[in-house]
Tab-separated table of C-alpha atoms and ligand atoms in Angstrom:
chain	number	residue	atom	x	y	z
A	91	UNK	CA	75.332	110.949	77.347
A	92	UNK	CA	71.874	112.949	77.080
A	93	UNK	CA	71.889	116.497	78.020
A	94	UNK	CA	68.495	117.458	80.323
A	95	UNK	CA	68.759	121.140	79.853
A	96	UNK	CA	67.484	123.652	82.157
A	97	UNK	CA	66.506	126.860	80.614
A	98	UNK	CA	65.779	129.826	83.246
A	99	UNK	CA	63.901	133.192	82.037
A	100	UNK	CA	62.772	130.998	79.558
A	101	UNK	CA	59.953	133.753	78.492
A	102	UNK	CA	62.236	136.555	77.617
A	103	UNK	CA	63.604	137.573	74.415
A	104	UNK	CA	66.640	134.957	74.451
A	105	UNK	CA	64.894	132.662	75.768
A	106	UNK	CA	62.160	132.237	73.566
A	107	UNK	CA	64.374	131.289	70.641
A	108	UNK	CA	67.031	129.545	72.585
A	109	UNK	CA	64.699	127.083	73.876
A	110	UNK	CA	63.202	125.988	70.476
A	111	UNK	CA	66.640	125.864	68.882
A	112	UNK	CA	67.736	123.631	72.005
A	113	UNK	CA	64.594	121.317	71.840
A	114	UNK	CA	65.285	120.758	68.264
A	115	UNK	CA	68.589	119.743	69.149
A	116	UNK	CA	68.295	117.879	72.400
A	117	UNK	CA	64.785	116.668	72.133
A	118	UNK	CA	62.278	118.414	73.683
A	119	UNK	CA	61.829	116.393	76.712
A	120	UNK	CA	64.905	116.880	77.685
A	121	UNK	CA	64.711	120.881	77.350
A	122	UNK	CA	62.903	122.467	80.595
A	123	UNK	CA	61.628	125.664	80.053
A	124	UNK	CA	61.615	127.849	83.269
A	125	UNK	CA	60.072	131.045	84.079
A	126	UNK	CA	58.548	133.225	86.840
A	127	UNK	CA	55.625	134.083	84.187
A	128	UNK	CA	53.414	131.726	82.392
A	129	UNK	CA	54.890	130.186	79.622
A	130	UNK	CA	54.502	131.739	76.078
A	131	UNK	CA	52.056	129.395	73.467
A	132	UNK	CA	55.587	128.431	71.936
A	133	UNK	CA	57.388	127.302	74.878
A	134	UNK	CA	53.654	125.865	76.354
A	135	UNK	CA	53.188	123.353	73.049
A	136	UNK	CA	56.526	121.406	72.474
A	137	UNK	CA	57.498	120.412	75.810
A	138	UNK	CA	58.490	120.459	79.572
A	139	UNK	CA	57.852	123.689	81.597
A	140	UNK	CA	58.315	124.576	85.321
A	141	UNK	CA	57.634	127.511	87.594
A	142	UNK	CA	60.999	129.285	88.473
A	143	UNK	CA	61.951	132.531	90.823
A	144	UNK	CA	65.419	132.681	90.444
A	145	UNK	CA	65.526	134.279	93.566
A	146	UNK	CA	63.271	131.869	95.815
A	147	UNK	CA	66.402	129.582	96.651
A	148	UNK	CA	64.314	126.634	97.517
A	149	UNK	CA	61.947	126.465	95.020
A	150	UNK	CA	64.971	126.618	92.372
A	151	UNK	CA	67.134	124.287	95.079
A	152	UNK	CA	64.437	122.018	94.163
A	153	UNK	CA	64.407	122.453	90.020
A	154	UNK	CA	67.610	121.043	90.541
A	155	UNK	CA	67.434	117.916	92.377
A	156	UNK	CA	64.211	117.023	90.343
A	157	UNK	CA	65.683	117.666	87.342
A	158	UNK	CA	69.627	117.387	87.500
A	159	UNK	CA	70.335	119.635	84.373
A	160	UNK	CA	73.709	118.952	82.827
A	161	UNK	CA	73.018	122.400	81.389
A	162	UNK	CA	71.657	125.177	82.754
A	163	UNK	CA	70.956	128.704	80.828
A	164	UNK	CA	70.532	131.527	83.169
A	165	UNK	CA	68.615	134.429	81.416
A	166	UNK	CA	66.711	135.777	84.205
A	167	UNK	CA	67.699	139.747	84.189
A	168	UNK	CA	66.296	142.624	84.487
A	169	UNK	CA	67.888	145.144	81.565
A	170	UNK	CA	69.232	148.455	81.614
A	171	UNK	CA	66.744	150.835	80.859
A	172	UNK	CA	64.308	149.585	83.405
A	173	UNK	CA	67.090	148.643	85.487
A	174	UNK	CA	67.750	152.359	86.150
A	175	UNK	CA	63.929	153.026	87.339
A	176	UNK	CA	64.475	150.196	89.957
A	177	UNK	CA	68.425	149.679	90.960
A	178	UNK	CA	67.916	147.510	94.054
A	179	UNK	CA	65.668	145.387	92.226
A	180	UNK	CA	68.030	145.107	89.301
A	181	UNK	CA	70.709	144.303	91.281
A	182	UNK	CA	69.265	141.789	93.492
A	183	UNK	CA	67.806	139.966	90.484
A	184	UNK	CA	71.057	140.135	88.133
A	185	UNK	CA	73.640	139.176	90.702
A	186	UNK	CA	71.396	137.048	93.364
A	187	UNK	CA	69.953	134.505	91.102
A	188	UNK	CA	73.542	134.132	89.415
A	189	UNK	CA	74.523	133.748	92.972
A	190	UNK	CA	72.030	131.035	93.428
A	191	UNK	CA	72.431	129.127	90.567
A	192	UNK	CA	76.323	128.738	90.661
A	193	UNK	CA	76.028	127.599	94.077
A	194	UNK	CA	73.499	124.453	92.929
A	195	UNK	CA	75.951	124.173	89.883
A	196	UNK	CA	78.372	123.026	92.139
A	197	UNK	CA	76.230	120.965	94.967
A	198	UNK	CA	74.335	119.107	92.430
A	199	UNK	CA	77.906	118.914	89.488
A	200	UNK	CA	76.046	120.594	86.709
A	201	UNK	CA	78.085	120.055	83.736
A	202	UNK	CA	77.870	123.724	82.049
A	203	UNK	CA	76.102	127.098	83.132
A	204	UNK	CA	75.816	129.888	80.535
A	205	UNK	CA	75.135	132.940	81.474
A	206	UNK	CA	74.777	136.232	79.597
A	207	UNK	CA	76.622	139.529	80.014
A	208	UNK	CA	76.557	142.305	77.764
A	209	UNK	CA	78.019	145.482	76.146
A	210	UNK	CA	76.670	147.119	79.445
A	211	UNK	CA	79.906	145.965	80.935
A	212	UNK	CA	81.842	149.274	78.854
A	213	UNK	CA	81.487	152.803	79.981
A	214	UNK	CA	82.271	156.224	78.928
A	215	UNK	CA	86.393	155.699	79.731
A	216	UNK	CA	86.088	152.241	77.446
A	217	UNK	CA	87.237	152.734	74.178
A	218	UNK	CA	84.687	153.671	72.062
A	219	UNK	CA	85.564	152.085	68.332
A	220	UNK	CA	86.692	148.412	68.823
A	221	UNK	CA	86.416	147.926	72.090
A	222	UNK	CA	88.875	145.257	73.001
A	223	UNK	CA	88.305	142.266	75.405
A	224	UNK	CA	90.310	143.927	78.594
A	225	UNK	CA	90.585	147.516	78.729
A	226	UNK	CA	89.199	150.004	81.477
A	227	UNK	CA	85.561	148.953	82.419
A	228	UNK	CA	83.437	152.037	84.213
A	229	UNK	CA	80.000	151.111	83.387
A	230	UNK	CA	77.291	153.655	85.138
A	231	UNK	CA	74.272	151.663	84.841
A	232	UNK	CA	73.053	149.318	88.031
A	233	UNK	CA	73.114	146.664	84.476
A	234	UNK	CA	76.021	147.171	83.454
A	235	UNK	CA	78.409	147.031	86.655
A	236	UNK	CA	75.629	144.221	87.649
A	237	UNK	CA	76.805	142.067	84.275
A	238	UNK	CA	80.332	143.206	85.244
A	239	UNK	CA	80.334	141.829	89.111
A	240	UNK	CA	78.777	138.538	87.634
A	241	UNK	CA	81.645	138.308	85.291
A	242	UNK	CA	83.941	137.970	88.125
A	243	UNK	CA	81.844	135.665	89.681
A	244	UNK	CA	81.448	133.128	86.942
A	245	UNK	CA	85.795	133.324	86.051
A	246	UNK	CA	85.579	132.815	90.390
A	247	UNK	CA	83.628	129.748	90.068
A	248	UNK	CA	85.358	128.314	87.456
A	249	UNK	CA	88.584	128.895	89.330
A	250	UNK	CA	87.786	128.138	92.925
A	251	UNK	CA	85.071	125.505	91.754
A	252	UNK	CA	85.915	124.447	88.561
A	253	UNK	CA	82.075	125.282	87.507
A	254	UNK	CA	82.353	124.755	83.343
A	255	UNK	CA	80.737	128.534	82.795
A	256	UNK	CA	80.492	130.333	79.765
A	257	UNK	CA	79.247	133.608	78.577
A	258	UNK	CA	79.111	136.362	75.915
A	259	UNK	CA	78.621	140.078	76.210
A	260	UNK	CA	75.838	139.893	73.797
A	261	UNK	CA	75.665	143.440	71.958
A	262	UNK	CA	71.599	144.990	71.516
A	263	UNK	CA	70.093	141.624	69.942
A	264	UNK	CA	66.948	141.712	67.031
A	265	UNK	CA	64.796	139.422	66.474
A	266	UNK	CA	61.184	138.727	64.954
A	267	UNK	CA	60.168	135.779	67.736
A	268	UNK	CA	59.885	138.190	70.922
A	269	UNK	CA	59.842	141.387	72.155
A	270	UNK	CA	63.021	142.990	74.086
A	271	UNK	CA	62.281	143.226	77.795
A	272	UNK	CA	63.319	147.249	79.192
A	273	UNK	CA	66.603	147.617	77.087
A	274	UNK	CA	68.209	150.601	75.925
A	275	UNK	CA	68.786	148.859	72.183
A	276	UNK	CA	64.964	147.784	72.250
A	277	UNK	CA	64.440	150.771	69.389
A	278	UNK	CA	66.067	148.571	66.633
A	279	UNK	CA	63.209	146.253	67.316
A	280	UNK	CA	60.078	148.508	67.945
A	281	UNK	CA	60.999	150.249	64.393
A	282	UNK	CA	60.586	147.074	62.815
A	283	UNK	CA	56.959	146.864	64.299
A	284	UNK	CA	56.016	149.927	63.420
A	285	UNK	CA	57.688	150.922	59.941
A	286	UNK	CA	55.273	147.775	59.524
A	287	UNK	CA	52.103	148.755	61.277
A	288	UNK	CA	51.911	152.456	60.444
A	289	UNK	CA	54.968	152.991	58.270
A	290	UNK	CA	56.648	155.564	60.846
A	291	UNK	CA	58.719	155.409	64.275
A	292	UNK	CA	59.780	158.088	66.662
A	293	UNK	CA	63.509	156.934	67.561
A	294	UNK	CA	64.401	157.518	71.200
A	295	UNK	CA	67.776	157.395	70.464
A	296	UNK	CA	69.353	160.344	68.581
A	297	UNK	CA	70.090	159.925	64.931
A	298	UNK	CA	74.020	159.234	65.158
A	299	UNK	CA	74.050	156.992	67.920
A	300	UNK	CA	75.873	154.215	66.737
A	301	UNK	CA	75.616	150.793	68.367
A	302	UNK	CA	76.536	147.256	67.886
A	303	UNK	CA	73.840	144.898	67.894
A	304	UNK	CA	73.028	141.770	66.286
A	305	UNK	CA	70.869	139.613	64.741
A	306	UNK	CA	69.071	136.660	66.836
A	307	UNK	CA	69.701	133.758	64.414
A	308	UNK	CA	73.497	134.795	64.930
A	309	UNK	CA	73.127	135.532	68.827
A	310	UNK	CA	71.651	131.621	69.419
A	311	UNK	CA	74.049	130.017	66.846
A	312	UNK	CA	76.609	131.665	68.788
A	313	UNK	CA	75.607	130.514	72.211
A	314	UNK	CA	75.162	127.000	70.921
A	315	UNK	CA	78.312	126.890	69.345
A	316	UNK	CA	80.368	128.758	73.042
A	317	UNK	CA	78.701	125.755	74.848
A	318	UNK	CA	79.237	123.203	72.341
A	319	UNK	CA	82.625	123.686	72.026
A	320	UNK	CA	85.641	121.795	73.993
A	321	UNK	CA	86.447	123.335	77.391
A	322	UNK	CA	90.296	123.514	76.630
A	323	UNK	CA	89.054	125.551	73.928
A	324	UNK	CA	87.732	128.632	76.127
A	325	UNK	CA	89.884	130.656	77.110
A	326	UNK	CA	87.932	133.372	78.846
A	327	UNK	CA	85.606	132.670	81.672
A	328	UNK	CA	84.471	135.824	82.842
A	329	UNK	CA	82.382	136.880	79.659
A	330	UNK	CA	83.913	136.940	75.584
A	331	UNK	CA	82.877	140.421	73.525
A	332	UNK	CA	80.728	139.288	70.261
A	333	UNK	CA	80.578	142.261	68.299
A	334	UNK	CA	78.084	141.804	65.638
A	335	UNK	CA	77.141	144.771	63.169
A	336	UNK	CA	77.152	148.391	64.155
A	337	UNK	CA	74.695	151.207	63.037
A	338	UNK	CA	72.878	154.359	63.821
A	339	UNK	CA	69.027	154.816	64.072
A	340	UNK	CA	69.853	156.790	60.449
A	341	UNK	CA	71.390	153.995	59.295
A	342	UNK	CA	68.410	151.432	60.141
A	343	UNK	CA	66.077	153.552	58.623
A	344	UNK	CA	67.865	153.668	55.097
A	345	UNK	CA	67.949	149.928	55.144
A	346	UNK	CA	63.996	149.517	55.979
A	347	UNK	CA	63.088	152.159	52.907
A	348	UNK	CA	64.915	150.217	50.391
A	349	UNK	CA	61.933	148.126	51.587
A	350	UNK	CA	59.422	150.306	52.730
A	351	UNK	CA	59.973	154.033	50.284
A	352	UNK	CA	57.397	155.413	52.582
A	353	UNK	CA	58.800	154.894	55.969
A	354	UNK	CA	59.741	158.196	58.081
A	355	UNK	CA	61.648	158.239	61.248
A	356	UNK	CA	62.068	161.208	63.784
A	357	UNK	CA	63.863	161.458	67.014
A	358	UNK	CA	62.387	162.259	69.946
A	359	UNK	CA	63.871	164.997	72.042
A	360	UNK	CA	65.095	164.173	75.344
A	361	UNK	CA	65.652	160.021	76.487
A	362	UNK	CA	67.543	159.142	79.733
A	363	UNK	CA	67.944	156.354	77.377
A	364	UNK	CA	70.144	158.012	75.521
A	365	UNK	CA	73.286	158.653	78.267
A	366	UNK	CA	73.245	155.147	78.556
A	367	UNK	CA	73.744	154.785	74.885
A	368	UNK	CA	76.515	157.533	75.046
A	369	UNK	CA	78.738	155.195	77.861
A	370	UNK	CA	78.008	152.588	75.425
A	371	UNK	CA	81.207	151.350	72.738
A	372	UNK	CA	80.040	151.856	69.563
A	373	UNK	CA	81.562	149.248	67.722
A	374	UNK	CA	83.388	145.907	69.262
A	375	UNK	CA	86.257	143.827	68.966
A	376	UNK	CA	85.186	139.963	68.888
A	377	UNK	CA	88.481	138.115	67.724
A	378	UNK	CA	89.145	136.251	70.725
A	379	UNK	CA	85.645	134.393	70.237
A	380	UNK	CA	86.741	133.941	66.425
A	381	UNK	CA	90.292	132.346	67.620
A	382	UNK	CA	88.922	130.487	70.108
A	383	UNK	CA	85.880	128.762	68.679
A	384	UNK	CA	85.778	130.056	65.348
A	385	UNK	CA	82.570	132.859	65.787
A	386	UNK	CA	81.754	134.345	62.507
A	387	UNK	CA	78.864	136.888	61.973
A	388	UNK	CA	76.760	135.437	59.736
A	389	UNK	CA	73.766	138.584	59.254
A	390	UNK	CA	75.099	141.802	58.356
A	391	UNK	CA	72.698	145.172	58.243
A	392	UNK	CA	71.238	144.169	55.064
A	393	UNK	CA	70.379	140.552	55.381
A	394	UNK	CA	69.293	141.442	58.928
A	395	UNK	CA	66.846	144.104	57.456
A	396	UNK	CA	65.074	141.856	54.842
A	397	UNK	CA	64.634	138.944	57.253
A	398	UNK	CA	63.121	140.762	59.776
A	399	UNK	CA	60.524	142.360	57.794
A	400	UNK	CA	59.883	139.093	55.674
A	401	UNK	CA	58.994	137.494	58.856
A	402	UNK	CA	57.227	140.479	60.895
A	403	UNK	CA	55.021	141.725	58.208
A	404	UNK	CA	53.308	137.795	58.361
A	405	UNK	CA	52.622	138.684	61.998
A	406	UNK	CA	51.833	142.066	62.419
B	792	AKB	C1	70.062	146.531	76.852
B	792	AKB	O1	69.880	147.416	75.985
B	792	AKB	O2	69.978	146.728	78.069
B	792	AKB	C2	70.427	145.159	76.373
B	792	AKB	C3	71.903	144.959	76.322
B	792	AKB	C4	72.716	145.643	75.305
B	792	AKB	O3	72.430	144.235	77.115
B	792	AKB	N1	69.856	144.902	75.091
């Protein structure tokens, strides 16, 4: 059978890559790009596109019946850092549209909703190193207890509904394509940019602030790969950790002057950012995605470092 894939926040960092990698797949007829904003020049040129506000129930009520996705990729969100100047919003948006789009997942028998959490789910009583799949979950941002509510919701779905949902806690992810939208890992990105445009970059994240993030190439393989694989095979339903590679502002910046000899970082003083970093784990334990459909980190801190500027420095 065809897939006819919806993708939702198609715009956004994720979504920017997951829809090309999808449309090269699937075909890109069959791969609808959604989005509350106008759709990027990438998104606009290889195929189908529609309007979407995840939280306007009828206009998405009617996405559905005109489209009948068999999958549908839910990346509306609003992130943590700006999630903390506007917690209603954040909340409203994050759970809401879930809300929304699990309900039409069962009236019109969508075949598989992903949906992404995050390492936002942790906080400062998680363990720190490692951070195992179940352990004690505080999270203090309006994000991160947002991602963790939904969690229950999807595992609820599955269970009372029998809704074929999947999702990863997707550490801070990198990538060359698009621009992070408002997170509290968006420095690993900017410093690409600008170790590129003017050779320096004022980190608002302290220098030892170790977190795990990940590069994009691995972050899409690994979503295709969680909804390609056999239902029996998943085990978890709320949301499976995916570790990736963990490292400090410090650390980035060695890797980029092996490239760059010139490039100087500093730290800014004072970042609400940085609490949310703090009640972040710093490095995470992904073996129940290995076990269950064989996840293996493909880009470590090195190989991450030389494709990124490889790519950037054509663009910037
Ligand atoms: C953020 O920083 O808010 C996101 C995330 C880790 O979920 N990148």
């Amino acid at each position: 059978m065809s897939e006819k894939i919806l993708v939702i926040g198609a715009n956004g960092q994720i979504g920017t890559e997951l829809v090309t990698a999808l449309r090269g797949i699937h075909g890109a007829e069959n791969v609808i790009a959604s989005d509350i904003n106008s759709p990027t020049y990438a998104i606009r040129n290889n195929g189908p596109f529609e309007f979407a506000n995840v939280l306007d129930k009828d206009n998405l009520h009617h996405l559905f019946d005109k489209h009948r996705p068999t999958q549908v990729y839910l990346l509306a969100a609003m992130l943590s850092a700006v999630g903390e100047q506007k917690p209603k919003m954040a909340w409203d948006l994050n759970m809401t549209g879930l809300l929304h789009v699990l309900d039409f997942a069962v009236e019109f028998k969508t075949a598989k909703v992903f949906w992404p959490s995050s390492i936002a789910v942790f906080g400062p009583h998680s363990p720190q190193y490692d951070t195992p799949q179940y352990c004690v979950m505080d999270p203090n941002t309006v994000y991160g207890f947002s991602k963790l509510a939904g969690e229950r919701w999807c595992e609820y779905y599955f269970t009372k509904y029998g809704v074929d949902v999947r999702s990863i806690r997707y550490p801070g992810l990198i990538g060359w394509k698009a621009n992070p939208g408002g997170g509290t890992t968006d420095y690993a990105v900017h410093i690409f940019h600008e170790a590129l445009k003017h050779g320096k970059y004022q980190s608002f994240l302290s220098a030892n602030t170790a977190l795990p993030m990940m590069y994009m190439e691995d972050a899409i393989r690994a979503t295709i790969t969680l909804m390609d694989a056999p239902a029996e095979q998943i085990s978890i339903r709320s949301s499976y950790n995916l570790g990736g590679i963990s490292f400090t502002p410090t650390q980035l910046a060695d890797e980029i002057k092996k490239h760059l000899p010139d490039f100087e970082i500093s730290y800014a003083d004072a970042d609400p950012r940085q609490a949310i970093a703090d009640s972040w784990p710093k490095s995470i334990d992904d073996s129940q995605a290995q076990q269950d459909w064989g996840w293996k980190l493909e880009y470590d801190l090195p190989r991450m470092t030389q494709d990124m500027l490889q790519n950037l420095k054509e663009l910037v």
